[in-house]
């Protein structure tokens, strides 16, 4: 998002001019940001829970700081069971900072929940706590709620002094947080005692297992908290050891400002008497001030945060030696990041299989990408997280934030107080000040994915003479639908090769052959993709287990089971019976219908050649040699060379490979065993640039059953690509289909993963049909603009 300049340098009587050693902090942060920019991920799922065998649809959004990320081209999603065992991995290409795909829950899955871990290669260079994590409930008929909740998780309690340390004789805010072993908040009460068992202070959690008290540590004293866990057991926690030197920072809020106080001990070291205070967000300097504590032990000042960008701000105090000595994070919510779309009802029809039509209107003039899910409004919906809470809060701090969307429900009163408890009890360490101040960056094990899938490999035991003669390795990439790509990749002196920036889905057959020569029997060809390797033995610790909510569980199980059955039926839906009467087609007519796609290439004034059924065609080394003397008026020159040409009426012929313009050398490199069909168009051919005064030669490579004999003599290997992306299926009840007579209990009625807004103000229209049971509908819209504004809307239609 584009912001006004947020840097504020505070100049007051109690502050001095900035220390020279921190004058260049802004540029140091900029250098670090260039070297070590970090990505964040949010994922919008189509629904909140699933059944074994059902498909999970998702769309991922990637940010770099507060703008759409341009760092990565590949997104990895690891799918774990509830015990942390890796089940599967999906890989999807990233375009314009978004990616979408699907994952099918295994039919044999018996757990209560899945865990999703999403990341890019670049994100693996940083702390793993900043990877995207999410728990997805799975409703299984083989799981009982009582069994899932049988084990009582252990509770732990931690104390967090504001600013990082307790310092003797200086009043501090002491925050605390109680969670169980599954990461869920727990309410506790207790008492703090001295080492001599004298009670000092009582405490109690006030929100989601968190709370705070005012506390002053006495010299030479140590403290222990005694508290009761939910089972009534008495537990003890040792408080952080107070320091006998140092300083304390405290923060408070007032209107558009944040007041902060810095207090040192009267007998503190010299390095604490001249300090610098800086505030940063997304590795950008927002505020800088320098405090003179030579003649006083405490100062108070304010930061004007009204012009700060929203997010988790890091407030750090440095001593005179540029060493960080205290730190406090706080949240700024100026709401400038929000873009709320308007959902306009065109047709609301909650009757059985009623058609609904809606429009989305956005007030912004900047293009955006959105995702839309429409689900059964009576279902249990996960409202605990959204694109606001993920990008601005959850992805910015180390600890688990319970129900983070709550902190964006209001910007006043209790919500702000509760949000500050989150800031007091969670760490923020996206970067190290040592790296920033020394101008260095962490050692990066993983490079950025600046391109899509790469094919890399090497031919072993290949002589220098053969490499020089071949120059290139000819690759034919054939997808499962028989579509093909021809690649001629240069060979390096050591026999290695690499082809970058490919988009291949599912498993591709890679046929390979040296140009102008053959691969000796003693040589071994290794071909691989450059994705991160899949480690089936990898596990993760389950940070948050899902405890089933039994409310409405029987209804959900029935709906989910029926939805799964309906999905299978709809895949098999057949069109109404029709009687077709047609003439018998010739083999050339069949070939023309099978291979030509554009109207300019279909039929027309042309000479057509069926290569599949012409056994004599394989005696010709290329299409040019084959066509020589076969078409009156077509003049072929150097037909048997690698650089032939063709003319008609002294005009150059245009060339097409699978209806894509190409050149003569490319056509000459295609083996006749790979060609299915050739069309030679009389001049002029209007499908060519300039009107095709010399006519055209169109060559079509084999597909489908015609590929069975196309690569005779060529070896191949199987290459995994991106995870196949299925198209979300929704019934069109305007058409009559025999299986539509079955009950429709779909829970996800509509899913649009890639709805594009062009910024011109025209509303986006979408429509869908209701199922047989929903009386209200839940619509969730999420998205991001090209300038980083976040889009969110959740609305119940009834």
Coordinates of C-alpha atoms in Angstrom, one line a residue, residues 79-504:
X79 CA -1.0 -31.2 4.2
X80 CA -0.5 -33.0 7.6
X81 CA -2.9 -35.1 9.7
X82 CA -3.7 -34.2 13.2
X83 CA -0.6 -36.0 14.6
X84 CA 1.7 -34.0 12.3
X85 CA 2.4 -36.7 9.8
X86 CA 2.9 -35.4 6.2
X87 CA 0.1 -36.7 3.9
X88 CA 0.7 -34.8 0.7
X89 CA 2.1 -31.7 -0.9
X90 CA 0.5 -29.5 -3.5
X91 CA 2.6 -27.0 -5.7
X92 CA 0.9 -24.2 -7.5
X93 CA 2.3 -21.4 -9.7
X94 CA 2.1 -17.8 -8.4
X95 CA 1.0 -15.1 -10.8
X96 CA 0.6 -11.4 -9.8
X97 CA 1.0 -12.4 -6.1
X98 CA -1.9 -14.9 -6.0
X99 CA -2.2 -18.7 -6.5
X100 CA -5.1 -21.1 -6.3
X101 CA -5.7 -24.8 -6.4
X102 CA -7.3 -27.7 -4.6
X103 CA -6.6 -30.7 -2.4
X104 CA -8.7 -33.8 -1.9
X105 CA -9.0 -35.2 1.7
X106 CA -8.0 -38.9 1.5
X107 CA -10.9 -41.3 1.5
X108 CA -9.3 -43.2 4.3
X109 CA -8.7 -40.2 6.6
X110 CA -9.9 -40.9 10.1
X111 CA -8.7 -37.9 12.1
X112 CA -10.6 -34.9 13.3
X113 CA -8.6 -32.3 11.5
X114 CA -5.9 -31.5 8.9
X115 CA -3.0 -29.1 9.3
X116 CA -1.9 -26.9 6.4
X117 CA 1.6 -25.4 6.1
X118 CA 2.0 -23.0 3.2
X119 CA 5.3 -21.3 2.2
X120 CA 7.5 -20.3 -0.7
X121 CA 11.1 -21.4 -1.1
X122 CA 12.3 -17.9 0.0
X123 CA 10.3 -18.0 3.2
X124 CA 12.3 -21.0 4.4
X125 CA 15.3 -18.8 4.9
X126 CA 13.6 -17.2 7.9
X127 CA 12.0 -18.3 11.2
X128 CA 9.5 -21.1 10.5
X129 CA 7.0 -19.6 12.9
X130 CA 6.2 -17.0 10.1
X131 CA 5.0 -19.7 7.7
X132 CA 1.3 -19.9 7.1
X133 CA -0.4 -22.4 9.3
X134 CA -4.1 -23.4 9.5
X135 CA -6.2 -26.1 11.1
X136 CA -9.1 -27.5 9.0
X137 CA -11.8 -29.6 10.8
X138 CA -12.7 -32.9 9.1
X139 CA -16.0 -34.5 10.0
X140 CA -15.6 -38.3 9.9
X141 CA -18.2 -40.9 10.8
X142 CA -15.4 -42.8 12.4
X143 CA -14.6 -40.1 15.0
X144 CA -16.5 -39.6 18.2
X145 CA -16.4 -36.2 19.9
X146 CA -15.8 -37.8 23.3
X147 CA -12.8 -39.7 22.0
X148 CA -11.3 -36.6 20.5
X149 CA -11.4 -34.7 23.8
X150 CA -10.4 -37.5 26.1
X151 CA -6.8 -36.3 26.8
X152 CA -6.6 -33.3 29.0
X153 CA -3.9 -30.9 27.7
X154 CA -1.4 -29.5 30.1
X155 CA -1.5 -25.7 30.9
X156 CA 1.6 -23.4 31.0
X157 CA 1.9 -19.9 32.3
X158 CA 4.4 -17.3 31.1
X159 CA 5.2 -13.8 32.4
X160 CA 6.3 -10.9 30.1
X161 CA 7.7 -7.7 31.5
X162 CA 6.9 -4.7 29.3
X163 CA 10.0 -3.8 27.3
X164 CA 11.7 -7.1 28.0
X165 CA 13.1 -6.9 31.5
X166 CA 12.1 -6.3 35.1
X167 CA 14.5 -3.7 36.6
X168 CA 14.8 -3.3 40.4
X169 CA 13.0 -0.4 41.9
X170 CA 11.3 0.7 38.6
X171 CA 7.5 0.2 38.3
X172 CA 6.7 -2.0 35.3
X173 CA 3.7 -3.6 33.6
X174 CA 4.0 -7.3 33.9
X175 CA 1.8 -9.2 31.4
X176 CA 1.1 -12.9 31.5
X177 CA -0.4 -15.6 29.2
X178 CA -1.8 -19.0 30.0
X179 CA -2.2 -21.6 27.2
X180 CA -2.5 -25.4 27.1
X181 CA -0.3 -27.8 25.1
X182 CA -2.6 -27.4 22.1
X183 CA -2.1 -23.7 21.9
X184 CA -5.5 -22.8 23.3
X185 CA -6.0 -20.0 25.9
X186 CA -6.8 -20.9 29.5
X187 CA -8.2 -18.8 32.3
X188 CA -6.2 -18.9 35.5
X189 CA -5.9 -17.0 38.8
X190 CA -3.0 -16.8 41.2
X191 CA -0.7 -15.0 43.6
X192 CA 2.9 -13.8 43.2
X193 CA 5.2 -14.6 46.2
X194 CA 8.7 -13.4 47.2
X195 CA 11.4 -16.0 47.8
X196 CA 10.4 -15.9 51.5
X197 CA 6.8 -16.8 50.5
X198 CA 5.4 -13.3 51.2
X199 CA 2.5 -12.5 48.9
X200 CA 3.1 -9.5 46.7
X201 CA 0.3 -9.4 44.1
X202 CA -2.7 -11.3 42.9
X203 CA -3.4 -11.8 39.2
X204 CA -6.2 -13.2 37.0
X205 CA -6.5 -13.5 33.2
X206 CA -9.0 -11.1 31.7
X207 CA -9.1 -12.0 28.0
X208 CA -8.2 -15.2 26.1
X209 CA -5.8 -16.4 28.8
X210 CA -4.0 -13.1 29.0
X211 CA -3.8 -10.3 31.6
X212 CA -1.5 -7.7 33.2
X213 CA -0.6 -6.1 36.5
X214 CA 1.6 -3.3 37.8
X215 CA 4.7 -4.7 39.4
X216 CA 7.8 -3.3 41.1
X217 CA 10.7 -5.7 41.8
X218 CA 12.7 -5.1 44.9
X219 CA 16.5 -5.3 45.0
X220 CA 17.9 -8.7 45.5
X221 CA 14.4 -10.3 45.4
X222 CA 13.1 -13.2 43.3
X223 CA 9.5 -14.1 42.7
X224 CA 7.3 -17.1 42.0
X225 CA 3.7 -17.3 41.0
X226 CA 1.4 -19.9 42.4
X227 CA -1.8 -20.5 40.4
X228 CA -4.5 -23.0 39.8
X229 CA -5.0 -24.8 36.4
X230 CA -8.5 -25.7 35.0
X231 CA -8.4 -29.1 36.8
X232 CA -7.8 -27.4 40.2
X233 CA -4.2 -28.4 40.5
X234 CA -1.8 -25.9 42.1
X235 CA 1.1 -25.0 39.8
X236 CA 4.1 -22.7 40.1
X237 CA 5.9 -20.5 37.6
X238 CA 9.2 -18.6 38.3
X239 CA 9.0 -15.0 37.2
X240 CA 11.9 -13.5 35.1
X241 CA 14.8 -12.5 37.3
X242 CA 14.9 -8.7 37.9
X243 CA 18.0 -6.9 36.7
X244 CA 20.0 -4.5 39.0
X245 CA 20.7 -2.2 36.1
X246 CA 18.9 -1.1 32.9
X247 CA 15.9 0.8 31.9
X248 CA 12.1 0.2 31.5
X249 CA 9.9 1.5 28.7
X250 CA 6.1 1.8 29.2
X251 CA 3.5 2.7 26.5
X252 CA 0.1 4.3 26.8
X253 CA -2.5 5.5 24.3
X254 CA -4.2 8.9 23.9
X255 CA -6.3 9.9 20.8
X256 CA -4.0 10.1 17.8
X257 CA -0.8 9.7 19.8
X258 CA 1.1 7.0 21.8
X259 CA 2.8 8.2 24.9
X260 CA 6.0 6.4 26.0
X261 CA 8.1 6.7 29.1
X262 CA 11.7 5.7 29.6
X263 CA 13.0 5.3 33.1
X264 CA 16.4 4.2 34.3
X265 CA 17.8 3.5 37.7
X266 CA 19.5 6.4 39.5
X267 CA 22.8 4.5 39.6
X268 CA 22.6 3.0 36.1
X269 CA 25.6 2.7 33.8
X270 CA 26.6 5.6 31.6
X271 CA 25.4 3.8 28.5
X272 CA 21.8 4.2 29.7
X273 CA 22.0 8.0 30.1
X274 CA 21.9 8.8 26.4
X275 CA 19.5 6.6 24.4
X276 CA 17.8 6.5 21.1
X277 CA 14.2 5.5 20.4
X278 CA 13.1 4.2 17.0
X279 CA 9.8 2.8 15.7
X280 CA 9.8 0.6 12.6
X281 CA 7.2 -1.4 10.6
X282 CA 8.0 -3.6 7.6
X283 CA 11.6 -2.7 7.9
X284 CA 10.7 1.0 7.4
X285 CA 11.7 3.7 9.9
X286 CA 8.6 5.6 11.1
X287 CA 9.9 7.5 14.1
X288 CA 13.2 8.4 15.6
X289 CA 14.1 10.3 18.8
X290 CA 17.1 10.7 21.1
X291 CA 16.7 11.1 24.8
X292 CA 19.0 12.8 27.3
X293 CA 18.8 11.1 30.7
X294 CA 22.0 12.6 32.1
X295 CA 20.2 14.9 34.6
X296 CA 16.9 12.9 35.0
X297 CA 15.9 9.3 35.5
X298 CA 12.6 9.4 33.5
X299 CA 11.2 11.1 30.5
X300 CA 7.8 11.0 28.8
X301 CA 7.0 11.9 25.1
X302 CA 4.5 11.1 22.5
X303 CA 4.5 9.6 19.0
X304 CA 2.0 11.0 16.4
X305 CA 0.7 7.6 15.1
X306 CA -2.2 9.0 13.0
X307 CA -0.1 9.0 9.9
X308 CA 1.6 5.6 10.6
X309 CA 0.7 2.7 8.4
X310 CA -1.4 0.1 10.1
X311 CA 0.2 -3.0 11.6
X312 CA 2.6 -4.2 14.3
X313 CA 5.0 -1.4 15.1
X314 CA 8.3 -2.3 16.8
X315 CA 9.5 0.3 19.3
X316 CA 13.2 -0.1 20.3
X317 CA 15.4 1.7 22.7
X318 CA 19.2 1.7 22.0
X319 CA 21.9 2.7 24.4
X320 CA 24.7 5.0 23.5
X321 CA 26.6 2.1 22.0
X322 CA 23.8 1.3 19.5
X323 CA 22.8 -1.8 21.4
X324 CA 19.1 -2.5 21.8
X325 CA 18.2 -2.6 25.5
X326 CA 14.4 -2.5 25.5
X327 CA 11.7 -3.3 23.0
X328 CA 7.9 -3.1 22.9
X329 CA 5.6 -3.9 20.1
X330 CA 2.2 -2.1 19.7
X331 CA -0.5 -2.1 17.1
X332 CA -1.6 0.8 15.0
X333 CA -5.0 0.5 13.3
X334 CA -5.7 3.5 11.1
X335 CA -7.9 1.4 8.8
X336 CA -6.4 2.9 5.6
X337 CA -5.7 -0.7 4.4
X338 CA -9.4 -1.6 4.2
X339 CA -11.5 -1.8 1.0
X340 CA -15.0 -3.0 1.7
X341 CA -16.9 -4.1 -1.4
X342 CA -20.6 -3.6 -1.7
X343 CA -22.7 -6.8 -2.4
X344 CA -25.7 -5.8 -4.6
X345 CA -28.6 -8.2 -4.8
X346 CA -29.9 -8.6 -8.3
X347 CA -31.9 -11.8 -7.6
X348 CA -32.2 -13.5 -4.2
X349 CA -33.9 -16.9 -4.5
X350 CA -33.7 -19.2 -1.5
X351 CA -36.2 -21.7 -2.9
X352 CA -35.0 -25.1 -3.9
X353 CA -32.5 -24.8 -6.7
X354 CA -33.4 -21.1 -7.1
X355 CA -31.1 -19.0 -9.2
X356 CA -29.3 -16.2 -7.4
X357 CA -27.5 -13.3 -9.1
X358 CA -25.3 -10.8 -7.4
X359 CA -23.0 -7.9 -8.2
X360 CA -19.8 -6.8 -6.4
X361 CA -19.1 -3.1 -6.5
X362 CA -15.7 -1.6 -5.5
X363 CA -15.1 2.1 -5.0
X364 CA -11.3 1.8 -5.7
X365 CA -9.9 2.7 -9.1
X366 CA -7.0 0.3 -8.8
X367 CA -7.3 -3.2 -10.3
X368 CA -7.8 -6.0 -7.8
X369 CA -8.0 -9.8 -7.6
X370 CA -10.7 -11.4 -5.5
X371 CA -12.0 -14.8 -4.4
X372 CA -15.7 -15.5 -3.5
X373 CA -17.2 -18.4 -1.6
X374 CA -20.9 -19.0 -1.1
X375 CA -21.9 -21.6 1.6
X376 CA -24.8 -22.9 3.5
X377 CA -25.6 -20.1 6.0
X378 CA -26.9 -22.5 8.6
X379 CA -23.5 -24.3 8.8
X380 CA -20.9 -23.6 11.5
X381 CA -18.6 -21.0 10.0
X382 CA -15.0 -20.1 10.9
X383 CA -15.2 -16.4 11.6
X384 CA -12.0 -16.4 13.7
X385 CA -9.6 -15.3 10.9
X386 CA -9.7 -13.2 7.7
X387 CA -7.3 -11.4 5.3
X388 CA -7.0 -8.4 7.7
X389 CA -6.1 -10.5 10.7
X390 CA -3.7 -12.7 8.9
X391 CA -1.6 -10.1 7.1
X392 CA -1.6 -7.4 9.8
X393 CA -1.5 -9.5 12.9
X394 CA -1.0 -13.3 12.8
X395 CA 1.8 -13.3 10.3
X396 CA 3.7 -10.6 12.2
X397 CA 4.2 -12.1 15.6
X398 CA 5.6 -15.4 16.9
X399 CA 3.0 -16.6 19.3
X400 CA -0.4 -18.2 18.3
X401 CA -3.2 -15.6 18.2
X402 CA -6.5 -17.0 19.2
X403 CA -9.4 -15.7 17.1
X404 CA -7.4 -12.9 15.6
X405 CA -10.3 -11.5 13.6
X406 CA -11.9 -10.3 16.8
X407 CA -9.2 -7.6 17.1
X408 CA -10.4 -6.0 13.9
X409 CA -14.1 -6.0 14.9
X410 CA -13.7 -2.5 16.5
X411 CA -11.1 0.1 16.9
X412 CA -12.1 1.4 20.3
X413 CA -12.5 0.5 23.9
X414 CA -12.2 -3.1 25.1
X415 CA -11.0 -4.5 21.8
X416 CA -8.0 -2.1 21.8
X417 CA -7.2 -3.1 25.4
X418 CA -7.4 -6.8 24.5
X419 CA -5.2 -6.2 21.4
X420 CA -2.6 -4.6 23.5
X421 CA -2.5 -7.7 25.7
X422 CA -1.6 -9.6 22.5
X423 CA 1.2 -7.2 21.9
X424 CA 2.5 -7.5 25.4
X425 CA 2.6 -11.3 25.4
X426 CA 3.9 -12.2 22.0
X427 CA 7.3 -11.8 20.4
X428 CA 8.3 -10.0 17.2
X429 CA 11.6 -11.0 15.6
X430 CA 11.3 -10.8 11.9
X431 CA 14.8 -9.3 11.7
X432 CA 17.9 -8.9 13.9
X433 CA 19.1 -5.4 14.7
X434 CA 22.6 -6.8 14.5
X435 CA 22.2 -7.6 10.8
X436 CA 20.7 -4.2 10.2
X437 CA 23.3 -2.1 12.0
X438 CA 26.2 -4.0 10.5
X439 CA 24.8 -3.9 7.0
X440 CA 24.8 -7.7 6.7
X441 CA 22.0 -10.2 6.0
X442 CA 21.4 -13.7 7.2
X443 CA 23.0 -16.6 5.3
X444 CA 20.3 -17.7 2.8
X445 CA 20.1 -21.4 2.1
X446 CA 17.3 -21.1 -0.4
X447 CA 17.3 -18.8 -3.5
X448 CA 14.2 -17.0 -4.7
X449 CA 11.9 -18.7 -7.2
X450 CA 12.2 -16.0 -9.9
X451 CA 10.8 -18.3 -12.5
X452 CA 8.3 -21.2 -12.8
X453 CA 9.2 -24.8 -13.1
X454 CA 12.7 -25.6 -14.5
X455 CA 13.9 -28.8 -16.2
X456 CA 17.5 -29.5 -15.3
X457 CA 19.7 -32.5 -15.9
X458 CA 22.9 -34.0 -17.3
X459 CA 24.1 -36.6 -19.7
X460 CA 26.9 -38.5 -18.2
X461 CA 29.8 -40.1 -20.2
X462 CA 29.3 -37.9 -23.2
X463 CA 32.4 -37.1 -25.2
X464 CA 33.4 -33.5 -26.0
X465 CA 33.2 -34.2 -29.7
X466 CA 29.6 -35.5 -29.4
X467 CA 28.6 -32.5 -27.3
X468 CA 30.1 -30.1 -29.8
X469 CA 28.4 -31.9 -32.7
X470 CA 25.0 -32.0 -31.0
X471 CA 25.0 -28.5 -29.5
X472 CA 21.4 -29.0 -28.3
X473 CA 19.3 -31.6 -26.6
X474 CA 15.9 -32.0 -28.3
X475 CA 13.1 -32.3 -25.8
X476 CA 9.4 -33.1 -26.5
X477 CA 7.2 -32.5 -23.5
X478 CA 3.9 -34.4 -23.8
X479 CA 1.2 -33.7 -21.2
X480 CA -1.5 -36.3 -20.2
X481 CA -3.9 -34.7 -22.7
X482 CA -1.3 -35.2 -25.5
X483 CA -0.5 -31.5 -25.9
X484 CA 3.1 -31.0 -26.7
X485 CA 5.9 -28.5 -26.4
X486 CA 9.2 -28.8 -28.4
X487 CA 12.3 -27.5 -26.7
X488 CA 15.8 -27.3 -28.0
X489 CA 18.0 -26.6 -25.0
X490 CA 21.7 -25.9 -25.3
X491 CA 24.2 -28.5 -23.9
X492 CA 26.9 -27.2 -21.6
X493 CA 30.5 -28.5 -22.0
X494 CA 30.0 -30.9 -19.1
X495 CA 26.8 -32.4 -20.7
X496 CA 24.4 -30.5 -18.4
X497 CA 21.4 -28.6 -19.5
X498 CA 18.6 -26.5 -18.0
X499 CA 15.4 -25.0 -19.3
X500 CA 13.6 -22.4 -17.1
X501 CA 10.2 -20.8 -16.6
X502 CA 7.9 -23.7 -17.7
X503 CA 4.4 -24.3 -16.6
X504 CA 3.7 -28.0 -16.6

